[in-house]
Amino acid sequence: MGNLHTDGEVIVDAFCGIGYYTLQFLVRGKAEHVHACEINPESIVALKKGLERNSVSDRCTIYPGDNRQTLQQLRGIADRVILGLIPSSMNAWGLAIRCLKDSGGMLHIHMNVHENEIEDWAGKTAEWFATASGKSTTITHIETVKQYCPHIMHVVLDLEIN
Ligand SMILES: C[S@@+](CC[C@H](N)C(=O)[O-])C[C@H]1O[C@@H](n2cnc3c(N)ncnc32)[C@H](O)[C@@H]1O
């Protein structure tokens, strides 16, 4: 994620944890701002420490609590939304679309998927987002991150909405 060109982007990290994506975007990617949602207070303590140690606190806004509430205030602002929760981030999909700018943007959708169903899942997910957003979708990449348990893979779908 640290190799993505995110210069000048506004990014929503919907499940930011301790910030291992948030920090990459701010420190290496030179993102303009990251809006970071996290429900676990202990993760937020660690996230704040990382932001301070990297001198990027001023470019990150933290939203403590359940993102089903906090994402509601982030409408039409993002170039990119990170949906980094497994086994599934589906609960946040609808809100993630509303976070994107009217012109669209990029989603990174994490999911646990059976090893034989990855292509099928990606296609159906792209269709779901096209219907829900009323825009066209393009699959730009599918990353198999790791095996989660026998036959189940942790996958990330990079989906452009435009
Ligand atoms: C797989 S971890 C994300 C890892 C993250 N990228 C990091 O740097 O640690 C998922 C995170 O989402 C948080 N989370 C789960 N459900 C949430 C929700 N409804 N709202 C906000 N955060 C949530 C968890 O507390 C956890 O820290």
XYZ file of C-alpha atoms and ligand atoms in Angstrom:
189
model
C 0.000 0.000 0.000
C 2.958 2.265 0.619
C 3.855 2.085 -3.067
C 0.522 3.507 -4.220
C 0.620 7.012 -5.669
C -1.621 8.810 -3.222
C -0.074 12.300 -3.440
C -2.678 14.933 -2.676
C -5.443 12.381 -2.093
C -8.086 12.439 0.602
C -8.428 8.901 1.936
C -10.894 7.211 4.276
C -9.443 4.254 6.182
C -12.676 2.719 7.461
C -11.061 0.069 9.707
C -7.745 1.767 10.446
C -6.565 -0.248 13.473
C -3.106 0.904 14.517
C -2.659 2.575 11.161
C -0.530 0.330 9.061
C -2.252 1.633 5.955
C -2.970 5.133 7.259
C 0.693 5.703 8.071
C 1.850 4.405 4.683
C -0.454 6.837 2.885
C 0.667 9.808 4.969
C 4.384 9.124 5.229
C 5.237 7.428 1.926
C 2.226 8.247 -0.257
C 2.088 11.944 0.726
C -1.702 11.855 0.973
C -3.265 15.215 1.733
C -5.427 13.828 4.529
C -6.549 10.501 5.976
C -9.848 10.145 7.820
C -9.270 7.154 10.071
C -12.141 5.200 11.689
C -11.496 2.742 14.515
C -13.671 1.172 17.209
C -10.927 -0.171 19.500
C -9.601 2.522 21.904
C -6.322 0.660 22.404
C -5.660 0.662 18.672
C -6.338 4.395 18.646
C -3.687 4.947 21.335
C -1.151 3.128 19.150
C -2.325 4.963 16.021
C -1.803 8.337 17.725
C 1.690 7.285 18.769
C 2.546 6.317 15.182
C 1.169 9.563 13.796
C 3.148 11.628 16.293
C 6.398 9.724 15.768
C 6.099 10.264 12.033
C 5.074 13.934 12.426
C 1.872 13.478 10.419
C -0.819 13.986 13.085
C -1.943 17.210 11.411
C -2.941 15.279 8.271
C -5.049 12.639 10.023
C -8.459 12.940 11.645
C -9.432 10.044 13.902
C -13.072 8.990 14.280
C -13.394 6.775 17.364
C -16.331 4.379 17.485
C -18.386 2.221 15.160
C -17.901 3.240 11.545
C -21.566 2.531 10.848
C -22.020 5.837 12.664
C -18.771 7.688 12.012
C -18.652 7.115 8.238
C -21.993 8.897 7.898
C -20.307 12.277 8.355
C -17.755 11.612 5.604
C -19.710 12.216 2.437
C -18.404 13.065 -1.012
C -14.852 13.782 0.147
C -12.670 10.760 -0.621
C -10.488 9.747 -3.555
C -9.954 6.336 -1.960
C -11.594 4.213 0.733
C -9.888 1.311 2.503
C -12.205 -1.461 3.700
C -9.652 -3.511 5.638
C -11.725 -5.926 7.677
C -11.889 -9.705 7.370
C -13.764 -11.975 7.207
C -15.869 -9.266 5.583
C -16.212 -5.504 5.324
C -19.672 -5.721 3.743
C -21.382 -3.784 6.527
C -19.498 -0.688 5.423
C -19.879 -1.006 1.640
C -22.872 1.289 1.252
C -21.331 3.977 3.427
C -18.011 3.652 1.596
C -19.664 4.567 -1.712
C -21.079 7.712 -0.137
C -17.613 8.688 1.132
C -16.265 8.889 -2.432
C -16.262 12.124 -4.400
C -19.011 12.551 -7.000
C -16.378 11.910 -9.642
C -15.721 8.470 -8.115
C -12.563 6.920 -6.751
C -10.888 3.732 -5.629
C -12.023 1.123 -3.123
C -9.807 -1.558 -1.558
C -12.185 -4.290 -0.431
C -10.874 -6.997 1.884
C -12.733 -10.314 2.138
C -12.215 -13.955 2.996
C -13.098 -15.966 -0.095
C -12.950 -19.660 -0.980
C -9.914 -20.336 -3.166
C -12.130 -21.587 -6.027
C -14.454 -18.583 -5.961
C -12.154 -15.557 -6.048
C -12.827 -14.480 -9.660
C -16.540 -15.094 -9.248
C -16.656 -13.114 -5.994
C -14.733 -10.227 -7.551
C -17.128 -10.039 -10.505
C -20.221 -10.165 -8.319
C -18.778 -7.558 -5.974
C -18.003 -5.231 -8.895
C -21.614 -5.665 -10.068
C -22.931 -4.950 -6.575
C -20.981 -1.695 -6.383
C -22.058 -0.683 -9.890
C -25.710 -1.153 -8.963
C -25.375 0.507 -5.554
C -23.430 3.507 -6.862
C -25.145 3.937 -10.227
C -21.659 4.230 -11.758
C -19.432 1.920 -13.726
C -16.821 -0.177 -11.942
C -13.453 -1.502 -13.071
C -11.484 -4.221 -11.328
C -7.904 -2.969 -11.379
C -6.300 -5.681 -9.241
C -7.056 -8.716 -7.116
C -4.469 -9.458 -4.436
C -4.395 -12.749 -2.573
C -2.810 -11.706 0.709
C -2.656 -14.979 2.601
C -4.388 -18.204 3.459
C -6.772 -17.562 6.343
C -7.625 -21.229 6.989
C -7.852 -24.320 4.747
C -9.267 -23.259 1.336
C -10.170 -19.762 2.527
C -8.015 -16.900 1.261
C -7.741 -13.321 2.456
C -8.260 -11.354 -0.756
C -8.240 -7.647 -1.591
C -10.197 -6.357 -4.570
C -9.094 -2.969 -5.930
C -12.173 -1.506 -7.547
C -12.358 1.785 -9.413
C -15.722 3.542 -9.370
C -16.188 6.096 -12.150
C -7.944 -6.158 10.374
S -7.917 -4.787 11.467
C -7.316 -3.529 10.449
C -5.926 -3.476 10.501
C -5.430 -2.073 10.298
N -5.222 -1.783 8.920
C -4.260 -1.796 11.215
O -3.373 -1.041 10.845
O -4.209 -2.277 12.334
C -9.572 -4.282 11.527
C -9.788 -3.144 12.470
O -11.134 -2.709 12.317
C -11.649 -2.364 13.584
N -13.109 -2.447 13.474
C -13.869 -3.568 13.364
N -15.176 -3.244 13.238
C -15.240 -1.890 13.255
C -16.306 -0.947 13.127
N -17.562 -1.353 12.996
N -16.009 0.360 13.163
C -14.721 0.788 13.301
N -13.671 -0.054 13.418
C -13.921 -1.363 13.392
C -11.011 -3.371 14.547
O -10.983 -2.874 15.860
C -9.616 -3.531 13.933
O -8.681 -2.660 14.515
